[in-house]
RNA sequence: CGGGCCGUGGCGCAGCCUGGCUAGCGCGCUUGCUUGGGGUGCAAGAGGUCCCGGGUUCAAAUCCCGGCGGCCCGACCA
């Protein structure tokens, strides 16, 4: 295509609202424009790149036998009420009414719709397994859209749904997706990790997230360089770093002492001259309307997802001050497990085997020393803590690393949640009605582009992997006034097209500097510069990523690019 | 939902605190000349409901009240 005819509105300056690199560059390079918070128009370059990504996704989904469909984006409320998610999705779902005042919503995901389609059509085990996928616009009324295309209210998702006769079948569908996702992200040129993840509001048993390490990400991943263990911080497990000092020996009895005004762990640690690892942290949470006392080592943080899973109440909340006073007779800051009989006590495993620790005395401004789990009080032991820096890998002992990351894909073994709630049934070989088992698998299309930009850019612009760049090569005559250069550039451009390259001819009547800057900005992987060396029959082949420049014969230029890309 | 910042030609900003002439600068845009290997130089132009509504005042971009919108932090997040 001829650049002079295209609408590629590049900006010299960074729009004030853009913070993260991908957002800044998408705006500057003329890929996107904002319509409202979390809602963007995709201009020519973005659309071109997104179509390439979608094509890769399609090819790999087709390769595992998945069938492309297109489900509605507009859903009647009843479907979501059946699964119970009409309420669960709360404010995150866009809702509207039709002219008859019937409730509708815009689809934020499609488990329900896929299940409804399946229950109307699937009758026999002979029709299984099935994998249906679509690439479609999703709508989510995010509390806080941010970071350009990273968290938006309308976006493209490849989502697929598998239906199998039994667990073994689901395992196969899951593994197929896992491998297909690896191929997709590899082909898109991304460096990524597949990590263990929580299922969240999706429900289900097993789940992996595909993550790209980036400071712009909103998640944290924990991983082990030695054995390859990796998990979302929400789910990760670890061996905690040892306490800073040994516990006092002996079987000592709890003993109250005055701690005026010392409420936080660090205040009590300072006051007692004992490290935070010697303190017992007491949290009071309300789960299913009942109080639960949670105990952690002083330096540890509660993992809210783990507590939600253990308590069975995803809607749990911290107890209010009045409730704490009612149950403990003291305020937060002086709470502890000794003498507490009126509620469940959960203790983190890091407290097992510890002796003579410091805990609140359930009397304002008093704490107890010499508190020992199993002797002075009883508690259920669970993994309740969030992995912290310096923790060790549970599998191999190596120190774990924690990094910020962005999610680009997520796969779930759903189990029977939707088949049962939505009444999906097929006859098995024995003629008995059974619910199929489901899986659900998603890829954020725009996030692949955003992640690639976050990973690969420099101060001049994007450095897109060739597979997802809007163009593979740009042919740039340095001087439009030079008829020989222009004509040679045209020839090379035509040859590129003939060889199947996505080529762009920068025929704009601009100074060479402008053309070079723009080419760098929009991230075209290769540039063929037709300039003064043409007199000697040579042109320059420049690799965007390395800036490496090679002189090649004008007649060979197009073929050289083909060679580099394949 | 809590906290913070911000709305002034297409973009980046100044002016506002301390109200006052015709709202200014850089970039971009148009035209002409010039230049032609990393955002060329010169000249002449076009382009603004100062987010919206109300109030105070002789006078409001500026002060006050109320909205709307955008960004960031936190909470939330399949």
Short mmCIF file of N, CA and C in Angstrom, two decimals, chain A residues 312-438:
data_model
loop_
_atom_site.label_atom_id
_atom_site.label_comp_id
_atom_site.label_asym_id
_atom_site.label_seq_id
_atom_site.Cartn_x
_atom_site.Cartn_y
_atom_site.Cartn_z
N UNK A 312 -15.32 -20.92 52.03
CA UNK A 312 -16.45 -21.18 51.15
C UNK A 312 -17.30 -19.95 50.89
N UNK A 313 -16.86 -18.80 51.37
CA UNK A 313 -17.65 -17.59 51.15
C UNK A 313 -16.81 -16.56 50.39
N UNK A 314 -17.03 -16.45 49.09
CA UNK A 314 -16.24 -15.49 48.32
C UNK A 314 -16.55 -14.04 48.69
N UNK A 315 -17.65 -13.84 49.39
CA UNK A 315 -18.07 -12.48 49.74
C UNK A 315 -17.65 -12.08 51.15
N UNK A 316 -16.71 -12.83 51.73
CA UNK A 316 -16.35 -12.55 53.12
C UNK A 316 -15.84 -11.11 53.26
N UNK A 317 -15.88 -10.61 54.49
CA UNK A 317 -15.43 -9.23 54.74
C UNK A 317 -14.76 -9.18 56.11
N UNK A 318 -13.96 -8.15 56.31
CA UNK A 318 -13.41 -7.95 57.65
C UNK A 318 -14.53 -7.61 58.62
N UNK A 319 -14.40 -8.04 59.87
CA UNK A 319 -15.42 -7.71 60.87
C UNK A 319 -15.37 -6.22 61.17
N UNK A 320 -16.53 -5.65 61.50
CA UNK A 320 -16.57 -4.24 61.88
C UNK A 320 -16.06 -4.10 63.31
N UNK A 321 -15.61 -2.90 63.67
CA UNK A 321 -15.09 -2.68 65.03
C UNK A 321 -16.08 -3.09 66.12
N UNK A 322 -17.39 -2.79 65.89
CA UNK A 322 -18.39 -3.14 66.93
C UNK A 322 -18.49 -4.66 67.08
N UNK A 323 -18.43 -5.36 65.94
CA UNK A 323 -18.51 -6.82 66.00
C UNK A 323 -17.30 -7.38 66.75
N UNK A 324 -16.13 -6.82 66.48
CA UNK A 324 -14.92 -7.30 67.14
C UNK A 324 -15.05 -7.12 68.65
N UNK A 325 -15.53 -5.96 69.03
CA UNK A 325 -15.70 -5.67 70.46
C UNK A 325 -16.67 -6.67 71.09
N UNK A 326 -17.75 -6.95 70.35
CA UNK A 326 -18.77 -7.88 70.88
C UNK A 326 -18.19 -9.27 71.10
N UNK A 327 -17.40 -9.75 70.12
CA UNK A 327 -16.91 -11.13 70.21
C UNK A 327 -15.69 -11.26 71.12
N UNK A 328 -14.87 -10.23 71.19
CA UNK A 328 -13.58 -10.37 71.88
C UNK A 328 -13.49 -9.56 73.17
N UNK A 329 -14.38 -8.59 73.32
CA UNK A 329 -14.29 -7.72 74.48
C UNK A 329 -13.08 -6.82 74.41
N UNK A 330 -12.49 -6.72 73.24
CA UNK A 330 -11.33 -5.84 73.05
C UNK A 330 -11.35 -5.37 71.61
N UNK A 331 -10.48 -4.43 71.29
CA UNK A 331 -10.44 -3.89 69.94
C UNK A 331 -9.30 -4.49 69.13
N UNK A 332 -9.41 -4.35 67.83
CA UNK A 332 -8.34 -4.79 66.95
C UNK A 332 -7.04 -4.15 67.42
N UNK A 333 -6.00 -4.93 67.46
CA UNK A 333 -4.74 -4.43 67.99
C UNK A 333 -4.37 -5.12 69.29
N UNK A 334 -5.37 -5.73 69.90
CA UNK A 334 -5.11 -6.48 71.14
C UNK A 334 -5.79 -7.84 71.09
N UNK A 335 -6.02 -8.36 69.88
CA UNK A 335 -6.77 -9.61 69.75
C UNK A 335 -5.83 -10.81 69.69
N UNK A 336 -6.35 -11.94 70.19
CA UNK A 336 -5.56 -13.16 70.13
C UNK A 336 -6.45 -14.37 70.29
N UNK A 337 -5.89 -15.56 70.13
CA UNK A 337 -6.68 -16.78 70.11
C UNK A 337 -6.95 -17.39 71.50
N UNK A 338 -6.18 -16.98 72.50
CA UNK A 338 -6.29 -17.68 73.79
C UNK A 338 -7.62 -17.37 74.45
N UNK A 339 -8.36 -18.42 74.77
CA UNK A 339 -9.64 -18.26 75.45
C UNK A 339 -10.81 -18.07 74.50
N UNK A 340 -10.56 -18.05 73.20
CA UNK A 340 -11.65 -17.84 72.24
C UNK A 340 -12.34 -19.18 71.95
N UNK A 341 -13.64 -19.24 72.28
CA UNK A 341 -14.37 -20.50 72.09
C UNK A 341 -15.56 -20.32 71.16
N UNK A 342 -15.93 -19.05 70.90
CA UNK A 342 -17.20 -18.81 70.21
C UNK A 342 -17.05 -18.67 68.70
N UNK A 343 -15.94 -19.11 68.15
CA UNK A 343 -15.81 -19.03 66.69
C UNK A 343 -14.73 -19.99 66.19
N UNK A 344 -14.77 -20.21 64.89
CA UNK A 344 -13.74 -21.03 64.26
C UNK A 344 -12.41 -20.29 64.28
N UNK A 345 -11.35 -21.01 64.59
CA UNK A 345 -10.02 -20.41 64.52
C UNK A 345 -9.23 -21.14 63.43
N UNK A 346 -8.75 -20.38 62.46
CA UNK A 346 -7.92 -20.93 61.40
C UNK A 346 -6.50 -20.38 61.57
N UNK A 347 -5.52 -21.28 61.55
CA UNK A 347 -4.14 -20.82 61.69
C UNK A 347 -3.35 -21.20 60.44
N UNK A 348 -2.49 -20.31 60.03
CA UNK A 348 -1.64 -20.61 58.90
C UNK A 348 -0.59 -21.64 59.31
N UNK A 349 -0.22 -22.47 58.35
CA UNK A 349 0.72 -23.57 58.63
C UNK A 349 2.06 -23.08 59.18
N UNK A 350 2.43 -21.84 58.85
CA UNK A 350 3.72 -21.33 59.33
C UNK A 350 3.75 -21.22 60.85
N UNK A 351 2.58 -21.34 61.49
CA UNK A 351 2.55 -21.26 62.96
C UNK A 351 2.72 -22.64 63.59
N UNK A 352 2.60 -23.69 62.79
CA UNK A 352 2.73 -25.05 63.34
C UNK A 352 4.16 -25.26 63.83
N UNK A 353 4.27 -25.83 65.01
CA UNK A 353 5.60 -26.12 65.54
C UNK A 353 6.27 -24.93 66.21
N UNK A 354 5.61 -23.78 66.20
CA UNK A 354 6.20 -22.61 66.87
C UNK A 354 5.82 -22.61 68.35
N UNK A 355 6.65 -21.97 69.15
CA UNK A 355 6.42 -21.96 70.60
C UNK A 355 6.54 -20.56 71.15
N UNK A 356 5.74 -20.33 72.18
CA UNK A 356 5.94 -19.14 73.01
C UNK A 356 6.01 -17.85 72.20
N UNK A 357 4.95 -17.63 71.41
CA UNK A 357 4.89 -16.43 70.57
C UNK A 357 4.12 -15.32 71.30
N UNK A 358 4.12 -14.14 70.66
CA UNK A 358 3.38 -13.00 71.20
C UNK A 358 2.03 -12.92 70.49
N UNK A 359 0.95 -12.74 71.28
CA UNK A 359 -0.37 -12.57 70.67
C UNK A 359 -1.16 -11.58 71.52
N UNK A 360 -2.23 -11.03 70.96
CA UNK A 360 -3.08 -10.14 71.72
C UNK A 360 -3.75 -10.89 72.87
N UNK A 361 -4.12 -10.15 73.92
CA UNK A 361 -4.67 -10.78 75.14
C UNK A 361 -6.18 -10.67 75.21
N UNK A 362 -6.79 -10.09 74.16
CA UNK A 362 -8.23 -9.83 74.19
C UNK A 362 -8.61 -8.91 75.34
N UNK A 363 -7.74 -8.01 75.62
CA UNK A 363 -7.96 -6.98 76.63
C UNK A 363 -7.19 -5.79 76.09
N UNK A 364 -7.87 -4.64 75.97
CA UNK A 364 -7.23 -3.49 75.33
C UNK A 364 -5.90 -3.18 75.99
N UNK A 365 -4.89 -2.92 75.14
CA UNK A 365 -3.55 -2.54 75.59
C UNK A 365 -2.81 -3.64 76.34
N UNK A 366 -3.22 -4.89 76.11
CA UNK A 366 -2.47 -6.00 76.69
C UNK A 366 -2.17 -7.05 75.62
N UNK A 367 -1.01 -7.64 75.73
CA UNK A 367 -0.67 -8.78 74.90
C UNK A 367 -0.23 -9.93 75.79
N UNK A 368 -0.12 -11.11 75.18
CA UNK A 368 0.37 -12.28 75.91
C UNK A 368 1.70 -12.70 75.32
N UNK A 369 2.62 -13.11 76.19
CA UNK A 369 3.80 -13.79 75.67
C UNK A 369 3.62 -15.27 75.93
N UNK A 370 4.45 -16.09 75.30
CA UNK A 370 4.44 -17.54 75.52
C UNK A 370 3.15 -18.21 75.05
N UNK A 371 2.67 -17.79 73.90
CA UNK A 371 1.47 -18.42 73.34
C UNK A 371 1.89 -19.50 72.34
N UNK A 372 1.36 -20.69 72.53
CA UNK A 372 1.75 -21.82 71.68
C UNK A 372 0.51 -22.50 71.12
N UNK A 373 0.49 -22.61 69.80
CA UNK A 373 -0.60 -23.31 69.12
C UNK A 373 -0.60 -24.78 69.53
N UNK A 374 -1.80 -25.30 69.86
CA UNK A 374 -1.90 -26.70 70.23
C UNK A 374 -1.83 -26.92 71.73
N UNK A 375 -1.29 -25.93 72.43
CA UNK A 375 -1.24 -26.05 73.89
C UNK A 375 -2.16 -25.03 74.53
N UNK A 376 -2.03 -23.79 74.11
CA UNK A 376 -2.81 -22.72 74.73
C UNK A 376 -4.13 -22.48 74.00
N UNK A 377 -4.22 -23.00 72.80
CA UNK A 377 -5.48 -22.92 72.03
C UNK A 377 -5.38 -23.92 70.89
N UNK A 378 -6.54 -24.23 70.31
CA UNK A 378 -6.59 -25.15 69.18
C UNK A 378 -7.04 -24.38 67.94
N UNK A 379 -6.54 -24.80 66.79
CA UNK A 379 -6.97 -24.15 65.55
C UNK A 379 -6.82 -25.13 64.40
N UNK A 380 -7.64 -24.91 63.37
CA UNK A 380 -7.46 -25.68 62.13
C UNK A 380 -6.28 -25.10 61.38
N UNK A 381 -5.41 -25.98 60.89
CA UNK A 381 -4.26 -25.51 60.13
C UNK A 381 -4.58 -25.50 58.64
N UNK A 382 -4.26 -24.39 57.99
CA UNK A 382 -4.46 -24.28 56.54
C UNK A 382 -3.33 -23.44 55.95
N UNK A 383 -3.21 -23.51 54.64
CA UNK A 383 -2.33 -22.56 53.95
C UNK A 383 -3.13 -21.30 53.71
N UNK A 384 -2.85 -20.27 54.45
CA UNK A 384 -3.65 -19.04 54.40
C UNK A 384 -2.83 -17.84 53.97
N UNK A 385 -1.53 -18.03 53.81
CA UNK A 385 -0.67 -16.87 53.60
C UNK A 385 -0.35 -16.64 52.13
N UNK A 386 -0.10 -15.39 51.85
CA UNK A 386 0.33 -15.04 50.51
C UNK A 386 1.84 -15.19 50.44
N UNK A 387 2.31 -15.74 49.34
CA UNK A 387 3.75 -15.92 49.16
C UNK A 387 4.44 -14.55 49.23
N UNK A 388 5.55 -14.51 49.92
CA UNK A 388 6.27 -13.25 50.11
C UNK A 388 7.66 -13.37 49.50
N UNK A 389 8.28 -12.23 49.21
CA UNK A 389 9.65 -12.27 48.71
C UNK A 389 10.54 -13.05 49.68
N UNK A 390 11.49 -13.78 49.16
CA UNK A 390 12.46 -14.57 49.92
C UNK A 390 11.90 -15.93 50.36
N UNK A 391 10.63 -16.19 50.07
CA UNK A 391 10.11 -17.52 50.33
C UNK A 391 10.80 -18.52 49.41
N UNK A 392 10.79 -19.78 49.85
CA UNK A 392 11.45 -20.80 49.04
C UNK A 392 10.44 -21.69 48.34
N UNK A 393 10.89 -22.26 47.24
CA UNK A 393 10.05 -23.16 46.45
C UNK A 393 9.77 -24.41 47.25
N UNK A 394 8.51 -24.77 47.28
CA UNK A 394 8.07 -25.94 48.03
C UNK A 394 8.60 -27.23 47.38
N UNK A 395 8.89 -27.16 46.09
CA UNK A 395 9.28 -28.36 45.37
C UNK A 395 10.79 -28.57 45.38
N UNK A 396 11.56 -27.48 45.31
CA UNK A 396 13.00 -27.69 45.17
C UNK A 396 13.84 -26.84 46.12
N UNK A 397 13.22 -25.92 46.87
CA UNK A 397 13.96 -25.18 47.87
C UNK A 397 14.64 -23.91 47.39
N UNK A 398 14.65 -23.70 46.10
CA UNK A 398 15.25 -22.48 45.54
C UNK A 398 14.40 -21.27 45.91
N UNK A 399 15.05 -20.12 46.08
CA UNK A 399 14.29 -18.92 46.41
C UNK A 399 13.38 -18.53 45.25
N UNK A 400 12.13 -18.23 45.57
CA UNK A 400 11.14 -17.93 44.53
C UNK A 400 11.27 -16.49 44.06
N UNK A 401 10.84 -16.25 42.82
CA UNK A 401 10.80 -14.88 42.32
C UNK A 401 9.35 -14.46 42.14
N UNK A 402 9.10 -13.18 42.32
CA UNK A 402 7.76 -12.63 42.14
C UNK A 402 7.86 -11.49 41.14
N UNK A 403 7.03 -11.54 40.11
CA UNK A 403 7.06 -10.45 39.12
C UNK A 403 5.65 -10.04 38.73
N UNK A 404 5.53 -8.78 38.35
CA UNK A 404 4.26 -8.27 37.83
C UNK A 404 4.06 -8.86 36.43
N UNK A 405 2.81 -9.13 36.12
CA UNK A 405 2.54 -9.75 34.82
C UNK A 405 1.15 -9.40 34.35
N UNK A 406 0.98 -9.51 33.03
CA UNK A 406 -0.35 -9.29 32.47
C UNK A 406 -0.87 -10.60 31.87
N UNK A 407 -2.16 -10.80 32.06
CA UNK A 407 -2.79 -12.03 31.62
C UNK A 407 -3.19 -11.90 30.15
N UNK A 408 -2.75 -12.85 29.33
CA UNK A 408 -3.16 -12.82 27.92
C UNK A 408 -4.06 -14.00 27.56
N UNK A 409 -4.07 -15.02 28.42
CA UNK A 409 -4.95 -16.15 28.15
C UNK A 409 -5.24 -16.89 29.45
N UNK A 410 -6.34 -17.60 29.47
CA UNK A 410 -6.74 -18.30 30.70
C UNK A 410 -7.56 -19.52 30.30
N UNK A 411 -7.19 -20.66 30.82
CA UNK A 411 -7.95 -21.87 30.50
C UNK A 411 -8.47 -22.50 31.79
N UNK A 412 -9.68 -23.03 31.72
CA UNK A 412 -10.37 -23.56 32.91
C UNK A 412 -10.94 -24.94 32.64
N UNK A 413 -10.78 -25.81 33.60
CA UNK A 413 -11.62 -27.01 33.62
C UNK A 413 -12.86 -26.65 34.43
N UNK A 414 -13.97 -26.52 33.77
CA UNK A 414 -15.17 -26.05 34.46
C UNK A 414 -15.83 -27.16 35.25
N UNK A 415 -15.69 -28.39 34.82
CA UNK A 415 -16.42 -29.47 35.48
C UNK A 415 -17.89 -29.45 35.09
N UNK A 416 -18.75 -29.66 36.09
CA UNK A 416 -20.18 -29.83 35.79
C UNK A 416 -21.01 -28.61 36.17
N UNK A 417 -20.31 -27.53 36.54
CA UNK A 417 -21.04 -26.37 37.07
C UNK A 417 -22.16 -25.92 36.13
N UNK A 418 -21.84 -25.73 34.86
CA UNK A 418 -22.85 -25.21 33.94
C UNK A 418 -23.73 -26.32 33.38
N UNK A 419 -23.16 -27.49 33.13
CA UNK A 419 -24.01 -28.58 32.64
C UNK A 419 -25.13 -28.85 33.64
N UNK A 420 -24.81 -28.78 34.92
CA UNK A 420 -25.84 -29.08 35.91
C UNK A 420 -26.78 -27.93 36.11
N UNK A 421 -26.23 -26.71 36.30
CA UNK A 421 -27.14 -25.60 36.56
C UNK A 421 -28.01 -25.29 35.34
N UNK A 422 -27.51 -25.59 34.15
CA UNK A 422 -28.28 -25.27 32.95
C UNK A 422 -28.99 -26.50 32.37
N UNK A 423 -28.86 -27.61 33.04
CA UNK A 423 -29.62 -28.79 32.62
C UNK A 423 -29.18 -29.42 31.33
N UNK A 424 -27.86 -29.58 31.15
CA UNK A 424 -27.32 -30.22 29.96
C UNK A 424 -27.27 -31.73 30.20
N UNK A 425 -27.81 -32.52 29.26
CA UNK A 425 -27.79 -33.98 29.45
C UNK A 425 -27.59 -34.68 28.11
N UNK A 426 -26.77 -35.72 28.13
CA UNK A 426 -26.70 -36.60 26.96
C UNK A 426 -26.83 -38.04 27.44
N UNK A 427 -27.18 -38.91 26.52
CA UNK A 427 -27.24 -40.33 26.85
C UNK A 427 -25.86 -40.94 26.66
N UNK A 428 -25.42 -41.72 27.64
CA UNK A 428 -24.14 -42.39 27.47
C UNK A 428 -24.37 -43.74 26.80
N UNK A 429 -23.30 -44.53 26.64
CA UNK A 429 -23.39 -45.78 25.90
C UNK A 429 -24.37 -46.75 26.54
N UNK A 430 -24.60 -46.58 27.85
CA UNK A 430 -25.54 -47.48 28.55
C UNK A 430 -26.96 -46.94 28.50
N UNK A 431 -27.16 -45.85 27.77
CA UNK A 431 -28.51 -45.30 27.68
C UNK A 431 -28.93 -44.49 28.88
N UNK A 432 -27.94 -44.13 29.70
CA UNK A 432 -28.24 -43.36 30.90
C UNK A 432 -27.96 -41.88 30.65
N UNK A 433 -28.81 -40.99 31.21
CA UNK A 433 -28.62 -39.54 31.05
C UNK A 433 -27.50 -39.05 31.95
N UNK A 434 -26.52 -38.41 31.35
CA UNK A 434 -25.46 -37.83 32.18
C UNK A 434 -25.13 -36.42 31.69
N UNK A 435 -24.67 -35.57 32.60
CA UNK A 435 -24.25 -34.23 32.17
C UNK A 435 -22.86 -34.29 31.55
N UNK A 436 -22.63 -33.65 30.41
CA UNK A 436 -21.28 -33.57 29.87
C UNK A 436 -20.42 -32.70 30.79
N UNK A 437 -19.14 -32.88 30.68
CA UNK A 437 -18.22 -32.06 31.47
C UNK A 437 -17.63 -30.98 30.56
N UNK A 438 -17.52 -29.77 31.10
CA UNK A 438 -17.16 -28.63 30.25
C UNK A 438 -15.80 -28.02 30.59
#
